[in-house]
Coordinates of N, CA, C and O in Angstrom, one line a residue:
A16 N 24.4 6.0 -2.7 CA 22.9 5.9 -2.4 C 22.3 4.5 -2.5 O 21.5 4.2 -1.5
G17 N 22.8 3.7 -3.2 CA 22.2 2.4 -3.4 C 22.5 1.5 -2.1 O 21.6 0.8 -1.7
A18 N 23.5 1.8 -1.4 CA 23.9 1.1 -0.2 C 23.0 1.5 0.9 O 22.6 0.7 1.9
M19 N 22.4 2.7 0.9 CA 21.5 3.2 1.8 C 20.1 2.5 1.8 O 19.3 2.8 2.6
C20 N 19.7 2.0 0.5 CA 18.5 1.6 0.2 C 18.4 0.2 0.4 O 17.2 -0.4 0.1
S21 N 19.4 -0.5 1.0 CA 19.2 -2.0 1.1 C 19.9 -2.3 2.5 O 20.7 -1.5 3.1
T22 N 19.6 -3.6 2.9 CA 20.2 -4.0 4.2 C 21.0 -5.3 3.9 O 20.8 -6.0 3.0
K23 N 22.0 -5.6 4.6 CA 22.9 -6.6 4.6 C 22.1 -7.9 5.1 O 21.3 -7.7 6.0
R24 N 22.4 -8.9 4.5 CA 21.9 -10.2 5.1 C 22.0 -10.2 6.5 O 23.1 -10.1 7.1
G25 N 21.0 -10.7 7.2 CA 21.0 -10.9 8.7 C 20.9 -9.5 9.5 O 20.9 -9.5 10.7
T26 N 20.9 -8.5 8.7 CA 20.6 -7.1 9.5 C 19.1 -7.0 9.7 O 18.3 -7.3 9.0
V27 N 18.8 -6.5 11.0 CA 17.6 -6.2 11.4 C 17.1 -5.0 10.7 O 17.7 -4.0 10.8
P28 N 15.9 -5.0 10.1 CA 15.5 -3.7 9.3 C 15.4 -2.4 10.2 O 15.6 -1.4 9.9
S29 N 14.9 -2.7 11.6 CA 14.7 -1.5 12.4 C 16.1 -0.9 12.7 O 16.1 0.2 12.9
Q30 N 17.2 -1.7 12.8 CA 18.4 -1.3 13.1 C 19.0 -0.4 11.9 O 19.6 0.7 12.1
H31 N 18.6 -0.9 10.7 CA 18.9 -0.1 9.5 C 18.3 1.3 9.5 O 18.7 2.3 9.2
I32 N 17.0 1.3 9.8 CA 16.3 2.5 10.0 C 16.8 3.5 11.0 O 17.0 4.7 10.7
L33 N 17.2 2.8 12.1 CA 17.7 3.8 13.1 C 19.2 4.3 12.7 O 19.4 5.5 13.0
S34 N 19.8 3.6 11.9 CA 21.1 4.1 11.5 C 20.9 5.3 10.5 O 21.4 6.3 10.5
C35 N 19.7 5.1 9.6 CA 19.5 6.2 8.7 C 18.9 7.4 9.5 O 19.3 8.6 9.1
M36 N 18.2 7.2 10.6 CA 17.7 8.4 11.4 C 18.9 9.2 12.1 O 19.0 10.3 12.1
E37 N 19.9 8.3 12.5 CA 21.1 9.0 13.1 C 21.9 9.7 12.0 O 22.4 10.9 12.4
M38 N 22.1 9.3 10.9 CA 22.7 10.0 9.8 C 21.9 11.3 9.6 O 22.5 12.4 9.3
A39 N 20.6 11.3 9.4 CA 19.8 12.4 9.2 C 20.0 13.5 10.3 O 20.1 14.6 10.0
E40 N 19.9 13.0 11.6 CA 20.2 13.8 12.7 C 21.7 14.5 12.7 O 21.7 15.7 13.0
E41 N 22.7 13.8 12.4 CA 24.1 14.2 12.3 C 24.2 15.2 11.2 O 25.0 16.2 11.4
T42 N 23.4 15.1 10.2 CA 23.7 15.9 9.0 C 22.6 17.1 9.0 O 22.5 17.9 8.1
N43 N 21.8 17.1 10.0 CA 20.8 18.1 10.3 C 19.9 18.3 8.9 O 19.7 19.2 8.4
S44 N 19.5 17.0 8.5 CA 18.7 16.9 7.4 C 17.4 16.2 7.6 O 17.2 15.6 8.8
V45 N 16.5 16.3 6.7 CA 15.2 15.6 6.8 C 15.2 14.5 5.8 O 15.4 14.8 4.6
W46 N 15.0 13.3 6.3 CA 14.8 12.1 5.3 C 13.2 11.8 5.2 O 12.6 11.7 6.2
I47 N 12.9 11.4 4.1 CA 11.5 11.0 3.8 C 11.7 9.5 3.4 O 12.4 9.2 2.3
V48 N 11.1 8.6 4.2 CA 11.4 7.2 3.8 C 10.0 6.6 3.5 O 8.9 6.8 4.3
F49 N 9.7 6.0 2.4 CA 8.6 5.3 1.9 C 8.6 3.9 2.2 O 9.7 3.3 2.1
G50 N 7.5 3.3 2.6 CA 7.6 1.8 2.7 C 6.3 1.3 2.4 O 5.2 1.9 2.4
T51 N 6.1 -0.1 2.1 CA 5.1 -0.8 2.0 C 4.4 -1.0 3.3 O 5.1 -1.1 4.3
P52 N 3.1 -1.5 3.2 CA 2.5 -2.0 4.5 C 3.3 -2.7 5.6 O 3.3 -2.5 6.8
P53 N 4.0 -3.7 5.1 CA 4.8 -4.5 6.2 C 5.7 -3.6 7.0 O 6.1 -4.0 8.2
V54 N 6.3 -2.5 6.5 CA 7.3 -1.8 7.2 C 6.6 -1.2 8.4 O 7.3 -0.8 9.4
G55 N 5.3 -1.0 8.5 CA 4.6 -0.5 9.5 C 4.9 -1.3 10.9 O 4.9 -0.8 11.9
K56 N 5.1 -2.6 10.6 CA 5.3 -3.5 11.8 C 6.7 -3.0 12.5 O 6.9 -3.2 13.6
V57 N 7.7 -2.4 11.7 CA 8.9 -2.0 12.2 C 8.8 -0.9 13.3 O 9.2 -1.0 14.4
W58 N 8.0 0.2 12.9 CA 7.8 1.3 13.9 C 6.9 0.9 15.0 O 6.9 1.4 16.0
E59 N 5.9 0.0 14.6 CA 5.0 -0.3 15.6 C 5.7 -1.1 16.9 O 5.2 -1.0 18.0
K60 N 6.7 -1.9 16.6 CA 7.2 -2.7 17.5 C 8.5 -2.0 18.1 O 9.3 -2.7 19.0
H61 N 9.0 -0.8 17.5 CA 10.2 -0.3 18.0 C 9.9 1.2 18.6 O 9.9 2.1 17.5
D62 N 9.8 1.4 19.9 CA 9.5 2.6 20.4 C 10.5 3.7 19.8 O 10.0 4.8 19.6
E63 N 11.8 3.5 19.7 CA 12.6 4.5 19.4 C 12.4 5.0 18.0 O 12.6 6.2 17.8
I64 N 12.0 4.2 17.1 CA 11.4 4.6 15.8 C 10.3 5.4 15.8 O 10.2 6.5 15.2
S65 N 9.2 5.0 16.5 CA 8.1 5.8 16.5 C 8.2 6.9 17.3 O 7.4 8.0 17.0
R66 N 8.8 7.0 18.2 CA 9.1 8.3 19.1 C 9.9 9.3 18.3 O 9.7 10.5 18.5
R67 N 10.9 8.8 17.4 CA 11.7 9.9 16.8 C 11.2 10.3 15.4 O 11.9 11.1 14.7
A68 N 10.2 9.7 14.9 CA 9.8 9.8 13.5 C 8.4 10.4 13.4 O 7.6 10.2 14.2
V69 N 8.2 11.2 12.3 CA 6.8 11.5 12.1 C 6.3 10.6 11.1 O 6.9 10.6 9.8
I70 N 5.3 9.9 11.3 CA 4.8 8.7 10.4 C 3.5 9.2 9.8 O 2.6 9.6 10.4
V71 N 3.6 9.3 8.5 CA 2.5 9.7 7.6 C 1.8 8.6 6.8 O 2.7 7.9 6.0
F72 N 0.7 8.1 7.1 CA 0.0 7.1 6.3 C -0.5 7.7 5.0 O -1.3 8.6 5.1
I73 N -0.2 7.1 3.8 CA -0.9 7.5 2.7 C -1.9 6.5 2.4 O -1.5 5.3 2.0
D74 N -3.2 6.7 2.7 CA -4.3 5.8 2.8 C -4.6 5.4 1.3 O -4.4 6.1 0.2
R75 N -5.1 4.2 1.1 CA -5.7 3.7 0.0 C -7.0 4.1 -0.2 O -7.8 4.6 0.8
Y76 N -7.7 3.9 -1.3 CA -9.0 4.0 -1.6 C -9.7 2.9 -0.8 O -9.4 1.7 -0.8
R77 N -11.0 3.3 -0.1 CA -11.7 2.2 0.7 C -12.8 1.7 -0.1 O -13.1 2.2 -1.2
E78 N -13.5 0.9 0.5 CA -14.8 0.2 -0.1 C -16.1 1.0 0.2 O -17.1 0.5 0.0
T79 N -16.0 2.3 0.5 CA -17.1 3.2 0.7 C -17.5 3.7 -0.6 O -16.7 3.8 -1.6
P80 N -18.9 3.9 -0.7 CA -19.4 4.4 -2.0 C -18.6 5.6 -2.6 O -18.2 5.7 -3.8
E81 N -18.3 6.7 -1.7 CA -17.6 7.9 -2.1 C -16.1 7.4 -2.8 O -15.8 7.8 -3.7
D82 N -15.4 6.6 -1.9 CA -14.1 6.2 -2.4 C -14.1 5.4 -3.6 O -13.2 5.6 -4.4
Q83 N -15.2 4.6 -3.7 CA -15.4 3.7 -5.0 C -15.4 4.6 -6.2 O -14.9 4.3 -7.2
K84 N -16.2 5.6 -6.1 CA -16.5 6.5 -7.2 C -15.2 7.1 -7.6 O -14.8 7.2 -8.7
D85 N -14.3 7.6 -6.5 CA -13.0 8.3 -6.9 C -12.0 7.3 -7.4 O -11.2 7.6 -8.2
C86 N -12.2 6.0 -6.9 CA -11.2 5.1 -7.3 C -11.5 4.5 -8.8 O -10.6 4.5 -9.5
A87 N -12.8 4.6 -9.0 CA -13.2 4.2 -10.5 C -12.6 5.4 -11.5 O -12.0 5.1 -12.5
R88 N -12.7 6.6 -11.0 CA -12.3 7.8 -11.7 C -10.7 7.6 -12.0 O -10.2 7.8 -13.1
L89 N -10.0 7.3 -10.7 CA -8.6 7.0 -11.0 C -8.2 6.0 -11.9 O -7.4 6.0 -12.9
A90 N -8.9 4.7 -11.8 CA -8.7 3.7 -12.7 C -8.9 4.2 -14.2 O -8.1 3.7 -15.0
L91 N -9.9 4.9 -14.5 CA -10.3 5.3 -15.9 C -9.2 6.2 -16.3 O -8.7 6.2 -17.5
T92 N -8.8 7.2 -15.5 CA -7.7 8.0 -15.8 C -6.3 7.4 -16.2 O -5.7 7.6 -17.2
I93 N -5.9 6.5 -15.4 CA -4.8 5.6 -15.6 C -5.0 4.8 -16.9 O -4.1 4.7 -17.7
G94 N -6.2 4.1 -17.1 CA -6.5 3.4 -18.2 C -6.4 4.0 -19.5 O -6.2 3.4 -20.6
R95 N -6.5 5.2 -19.5 CA -6.6 6.1 -20.9 C -5.1 6.1 -21.5 O -5.0 6.4 -22.6
S96 N -4.1 5.7 -20.7 CA -2.7 5.6 -21.3 C -2.4 4.4 -22.0 O -1.4 4.3 -22.5
F97 N -3.4 3.4 -22.0 CA -3.2 2.1 -22.6 C -4.4 1.9 -23.6 O -5.4 2.5 -23.5
P98 N -3.9 1.0 -24.5 CA -4.9 0.8 -25.7 C -6.1 -0.1 -25.5 O -6.0 -1.2 -25.9
F99 N -7.0 0.3 -24.7 CA -8.2 -0.6 -24.4 C -9.1 -0.4 -25.5 O -9.2 0.6 -26.2
E100 N -9.8 -1.6 -25.8 CA -10.8 -1.5 -26.9 C -11.8 -0.4 -26.8 O -12.0 0.3 -27.8
T101 N -12.3 -0.2 -25.5 CA -13.2 0.9 -25.2 C -12.9 1.4 -23.8 O -12.5 0.5 -23.0
E102 N -13.2 2.6 -23.4 CA -13.0 3.0 -22.0 C -14.1 2.3 -21.2 O -13.9 2.1 -20.0
Q103 N -15.2 2.0 -21.7 CA -16.3 1.2 -21.0 C -15.9 -0.1 -20.5 O -16.3 -0.7 -19.6
L104 N -14.8 -0.6 -21.2 CA -14.2 -2.0 -20.8 C -13.8 -2.0 -19.3 O -13.9 -2.9 -18.7
I105 N -13.1 -0.8 -19.0 CA -12.6 -0.7 -17.5 C -13.8 -0.7 -16.7 O -13.9 -1.3 -15.7
T106 N -14.8 0.3 -17.0 CA -15.9 0.2 -16.2 C -16.7 -1.0 -16.1 O -17.2 -1.5 -14.9
K107 N -16.8 -1.8 -17.2 CA -17.5 -3.0 -17.1 C -16.8 -4.0 -16.2 O -17.6 -4.9 -15.6
H108 N -15.5 -4.0 -16.2 CA -14.6 -4.9 -15.4 C -14.1 -4.2 -14.2 O -13.0 -4.6 -13.8
L109 N -14.7 -3.3 -13.6 CA -14.2 -2.4 -12.6 C -13.9 -3.4 -11.2 O -12.9 -3.2 -10.5
D110 N -14.8 -4.3 -11.2 CA -14.6 -5.3 -9.9 C -13.2 -6.0 -10.1 O -12.5 -6.2 -9.1
L111 N -12.9 -6.4 -11.3 CA -11.7 -7.1 -11.7 C -10.5 -6.1 -11.4 O -9.3 -6.6 -10.9
V112 N -10.6 -4.9 -12.0 CA -9.5 -4.1 -11.8 C -9.3 -3.7 -10.1 O -8.2 -3.7 -9.8
Q113 N -10.3 -3.4 -9.5 CA -10.2 -3.1 -8.0 C -9.7 -4.4 -7.3 O -8.9 -4.3 -6.3
A114 N -10.1 -5.6 -7.7 CA -9.7 -6.8 -7.1 C -8.0 -6.9 -7.1 O -7.4 -7.2 -6.2
N115 N -7.6 -6.5 -8.3 CA -6.2 -6.5 -8.5 C -5.3 -5.3 -8.0 O -4.1 -5.3 -8.1
G116 N -6.1 -4.2 -7.7 CA -5.5 -2.9 -7.4 C -5.6 -2.6 -5.9 O -4.8 -1.8 -5.2
A117 N -6.7 -3.0 -5.3 CA -6.8 -2.9 -3.7 C -7.0 -1.5 -3.3 O -6.6 -1.0 -2.2
G118 N -7.4 -0.5 -4.2 CA -7.6 0.8 -3.9 C -6.2 1.6 -3.9 O -6.0 2.7 -3.2
I119 N -5.2 0.9 -4.5 CA -3.8 1.5 -4.5 C -3.4 2.0 -5.8 O -3.4 1.2 -6.8
C120 N -3.2 3.2 -6.0 CA -2.8 3.9 -7.3 C -1.7 3.0 -8.2 O -1.9 2.6 -9.3
G121 N -0.7 2.8 -7.6 CA 0.4 2.1 -8.2 C 0.1 0.7 -8.7 O 0.5 0.0 -9.6
R122 N -0.9 0.0 -7.9 CA -1.3 -1.4 -8.3 C -2.1 -1.3 -9.6 O -2.2 -2.2 -10.4
Y123 N -2.9 -0.2 -9.7 CA -3.8 -0.1 -10.9 C -2.9 0.1 -12.1 O -3.1 -0.7 -13.1
L124 N -1.8 0.9 -12.0 CA -0.9 1.1 -13.2 C -0.2 -0.2 -13.5 O -0.2 -0.5 -14.7
N125 N 0.1 -1.0 -12.4 CA 0.8 -2.3 -12.6 C -0.1 -3.2 -13.3 O 0.3 -4.0 -14.2
F126 N -1.4 -3.3 -12.8 CA -2.5 -4.2 -13.6 C -2.5 -3.8 -15.0 O -2.6 -4.6 -16.0
F127 N -2.7 -2.5 -15.3 CA -2.9 -2.1 -16.7 C -1.6 -2.4 -17.7 O -1.8 -2.7 -18.8
Q128 N -0.4 -2.4 -17.0 CA 0.8 -2.7 -17.7 C 0.8 -4.2 -18.0 O 1.1 -4.7 -19.2
R129 N 0.2 -4.9 -17.0 CA 0.2 -6.4 -17.2 C -0.9 -6.7 -18.4 O -0.7 -7.6 -19.1
C130 N -2.0 -6.0 -18.4 CA -3.0 -6.1 -19.4 C -2.4 -5.8 -20.8 O -2.7 -6.5 -21.8
D131 N -1.6 -4.8 -20.8 CA -1.0 -4.4 -22.2 C 0.0 -5.5 -22.6 O 0.1 -5.8 -23.8
E132 N 0.7 -6.1 -21.5 CA 1.7 -7.2 -22.0 C 1.0 -8.4 -22.3 O 1.3 -9.1 -23.4
A133 N -0.3 -8.7 -21.8 CA -1.0 -9.8 -22.3 C -1.5 -9.6 -23.7 O -1.6 -10.4 -24.5
R134 N -1.9 -8.4 -24.0 CA -2.4 -7.9 -25.4 C -1.3 -8.3 -26.4 O -1.5 -8.8 -27.4
E135 N -0.1 -7.8 -26.1 CA 1.0 -8.0 -26.9 C 1.4 -9.4 -27.1 O 1.6 -9.8 -28.3
R136 N 1.4 -10.2 -26.1 CA 1.6 -11.6 -26.2 C 0.6 -12.3 -27.1 O 0.9 -13.3 -27.9
A137 N -0.7 -11.9 -27.1 CA -1.7 -12.4 -28.0 C -1.8 -11.8 -29.4 O -2.4 -12.3 -30.1
G138 N -0.9 -10.8 -29.7 CA -0.8 -10.2 -30.9 C -2.1 -9.3 -31.4 O -2.3 -9.2 -32.4
R139 N -2.6 -8.7 -30.2 CA -3.8 -7.8 -30.5 C -3.4 -6.3 -30.4 O -2.4 -5.9 -29.7
A140 N -4.1 -5.5 -31.3 CA -3.8 -4.0 -31.3 C -4.3 -3.4 -29.9 O -3.9 -2.4 -29.6
K141 N -5.5 -4.0 -29.5 CA -6.1 -3.4 -28.3 C -6.4 -4.4 -27.3 O -6.5 -5.6 -27.4
I142 N -6.5 -3.8 -26.0 CA -6.7 -4.7 -24.8 C -8.0 -5.0 -24.7 O -9.0 -4.2 -24.7
G143 N -8.3 -6.4 -24.7 CA -9.7 -6.7 -24.5 C -10.0 -7.3 -23.1 O -9.0 -7.4 -22.2
A144 N -11.1 -7.8 -22.9 CA -11.5 -8.5 -21.6 C -10.6 -9.7 -21.3 O -10.2 -9.9 -20.2
D145 N -10.3 -10.5 -22.4 CA -9.5 -11.8 -22.1 C -8.1 -11.3 -21.6 O -7.4 -12.1 -20.8
D146 N -7.6 -10.2 -22.1 CA -6.3 -9.7 -21.7 C -6.4 -9.3 -20.1 O -5.4 -9.5 -19.4
M147 N -7.5 -8.6 -19.8 CA -7.5 -8.2 -18.4 C -7.7 -9.5 -17.5 O -7.0 -9.5 -16.4
W148 N -8.3 -10.4 -17.9 CA -8.4 -11.7 -17.1 C -7.0 -12.4 -17.0 O -6.5 -13.0 -16.1
A149 N -6.3 -12.5 -18.2 CA -5.0 -13.0 -18.2 C -4.0 -12.3 -17.4 O -3.0 -12.9 -16.9
A150 N -4.2 -11.0 -17.2 CA -3.2 -10.1 -16.4 C -3.6 -10.1 -14.9 O -2.8 -9.5 -14.2
S151 N -4.7 -10.8 -14.6 CA -4.9 -10.7 -13.2 C -3.9 -11.5 -12.3 O -3.3 -12.4 -12.8
L152 N -3.9 -11.1 -11.1 CA -3.0 -11.7 -10.1 C -3.3 -13.3 -9.9 O -4.6 -13.7 -10.1
T153 N -2.4 -14.2 -9.6 CA -2.8 -15.5 -9.3 C -3.4 -15.5 -7.9 O -3.4 -14.5 -7.2
T154 N -4.1 -16.5 -7.6 CA -4.8 -16.6 -6.3 C -3.7 -16.4 -5.1 O -4.1 -15.7 -4.2
T155 N -2.5 -17.0 -5.1 CA -1.6 -16.7 -4.1 C -1.3 -15.3 -4.0 O -1.2 -14.6 -3.0
D156 N -0.9 -14.5 -5.2 CA -0.6 -13.2 -5.2 C -1.8 -12.3 -4.7 O -1.6 -11.4 -4.0
L157 N -3.1 -12.6 -5.1 CA -4.2 -11.9 -4.6 C -4.3 -12.0 -3.0 O -4.6 -11.0 -2.3
D158 N -4.2 -13.2 -2.6 CA -4.2 -13.5 -1.1 C -3.1 -12.7 -0.3 O -3.4 -12.0 0.6
S159 N -2.0 -12.6 -0.9 CA -0.8 -11.8 -0.3 C -1.1 -10.3 -0.4 O -0.9 -9.7 0.6
L160 N -1.6 -9.8 -1.5 CA -1.9 -8.5 -1.6 C -2.9 -8.1 -0.6 O -2.7 -7.0 0.2
W161 N -4.2 -8.8 -0.4 CA -5.1 -8.4 0.3 C -4.7 -8.7 1.9 O -5.2 -7.9 2.9
A162 N -3.8 -9.5 2.1 CA -3.3 -9.7 3.5 C -2.5 -8.5 3.9 O -2.5 -7.9 5.0
S163 N -1.7 -8.1 3.0 CA -0.9 -6.9 3.1 C -1.9 -5.7 3.4 O -1.5 -4.8 4.3
V164 N -2.9 -5.5 2.6 CA -3.8 -4.5 2.8 C -4.5 -4.5 4.1 O -4.6 -3.5 4.8
R165 N -4.9 -5.7 4.7 CA -5.5 -5.9 5.9 C -4.4 -5.5 7.0 O -4.8 -4.8 8.0
D166 N -3.2 -5.9 6.8 CA -2.2 -5.4 7.8 C -2.1 -3.9 7.8 O -2.0 -3.3 9.0
F167 N -2.0 -3.3 6.8 CA -1.9 -1.8 6.7 C -3.2 -1.2 7.3 O -3.0 -0.2 8.2
D168 N -4.4 -1.7 7.0 CA -5.6 -1.2 7.6 C -5.6 -1.3 9.1 O -6.2 -0.3 9.7
S169 N -5.0 -2.2 9.5 CA -5.0 -2.7 11.1 C -4.1 -1.4 11.7 O -4.3 -1.2 12.8
L170 N -3.2 -1.1 11.0 CA -2.3 0.0 11.6 C -3.0 1.3 11.7 O -2.8 2.1 12.4
L171 N -4.0 1.6 10.7 CA -4.5 2.8 10.7 C -5.9 2.8 11.7 O -6.2 3.8 12.4
V172 N -6.4 1.7 11.8 CA -7.5 1.6 12.7 C -7.4 0.8 14.0 O -8.2 0.2 14.5
A173 N -6.1 0.9 14.4 CA -5.9 0.0 15.7 C -6.8 0.5 16.8 O -7.0 1.7 16.8
D174 N -7.1 -0.3 17.6 CA -7.9 -0.1 18.8 C -7.2 0.6 19.9 O -7.0 0.0 20.9
R175 N -6.7 1.8 19.5 CA -5.8 2.5 20.5 C -6.6 2.8 21.7 O -5.9 2.7 22.8
A176 N -7.7 3.4 21.7 CA -8.5 3.7 22.9 C -8.6 2.5 23.8 O -8.2 2.5 25.0
N177 N -8.8 1.5 23.3 CA -9.0 0.1 24.2 C -7.7 -0.3 24.7 O -7.4 -0.6 25.9
N178 N -6.6 -0.1 23.9 CA -5.3 -0.5 24.3 C -4.8 0.4 25.4 O -4.1 0.1 26.3
I179 N -5.1 1.7 25.4 CA -4.6 2.7 26.4 C -5.4 2.4 27.7 O -4.9 2.5 28.7
R180 N -6.8 2.1 27.5 CA -7.5 1.8 28.8 C -6.9 0.5 29.5 O -6.7 0.6 30.7
K181 N -6.5 -0.4 28.8 CA -5.9 -1.6 29.4 C -4.5 -1.1 30.0 O -4.2 -1.6 31.2
Q182 N -3.8 -0.4 29.4 CA -2.4 0.1 30.0 C -2.7 0.9 31.4 O -2.0 0.8 32.3
I183 N -3.7 1.7 31.2 CA -4.2 2.6 32.4 C -4.5 1.6 33.6 O -4.1 1.8 34.8
R184 N -5.4 0.6 33.3 CA -5.7 -0.5 34.2 C -4.5 -1.1 35.0 O -4.5 -1.6 36.1
R185 N -3.4 -1.3 34.1 CA -2.2 -1.9 34.7 C -1.5 -1.0 35.6 O -0.5 -1.4 36.3
G186 N -2.1 0.2 35.7 CA -1.2 0.9 36.7 C -0.5 2.2 36.2 O 0.0 3.0 36.8
W187 N -0.4 2.4 34.8 CA 0.2 3.5 34.2 C -0.9 4.6 34.0 O -1.8 4.3 33.3
S188 N -0.8 5.7 34.6 CA -1.7 6.8 34.4 C -1.1 7.9 33.6 O 0.1 8.2 33.9
A189 N -2.0 8.5 32.9 CA -1.6 9.7 32.2 C -1.7 11.0 33.0 O -1.3 12.0 32.8
K190 N -2.3 10.8 34.3 CA -2.5 12.0 35.2 C -1.2 12.3 35.9 O -0.4 11.3 36.1
S191 N -1.0 13.5 36.4 CA 0.3 13.9 36.9 C 0.1 13.6 38.4 O -0.9 13.6 38.9

């Protein structure tokens, strides 16, 4: 199974996905493939993949007031598994948590794990604000995270209607 989860050096990722799709078809099985935002570029640029696959986006929490409320609740829920000085510490530093998490559940868990590691390195029994700041991503990592988020968001909110209008003007019509 490990060989199916990696590509050989020099192998194009889209070719690997197509090979997996062929195996699924030959064995009459359904495969569920998860990917991070950059994998979206693979099916966006390869018609055979987007035509033969059902693509389901698992969205992140957004910057809307409703999502922010749900996101805060998620962060507090995950945070309860870690030895914070107080639950209010997460609420007080929610902007820091969200900057490091980008509305993605796994990112919050990862951030809190880094907070706990910072606490251990400092020899403290409870996670404090200093540990949260110490656990924050570097500027380079934050830039990379948010660039990846913007790429993902662009896949969800692509200007499909405008792109289709351009295609129709070029002579391709959806009319029979």
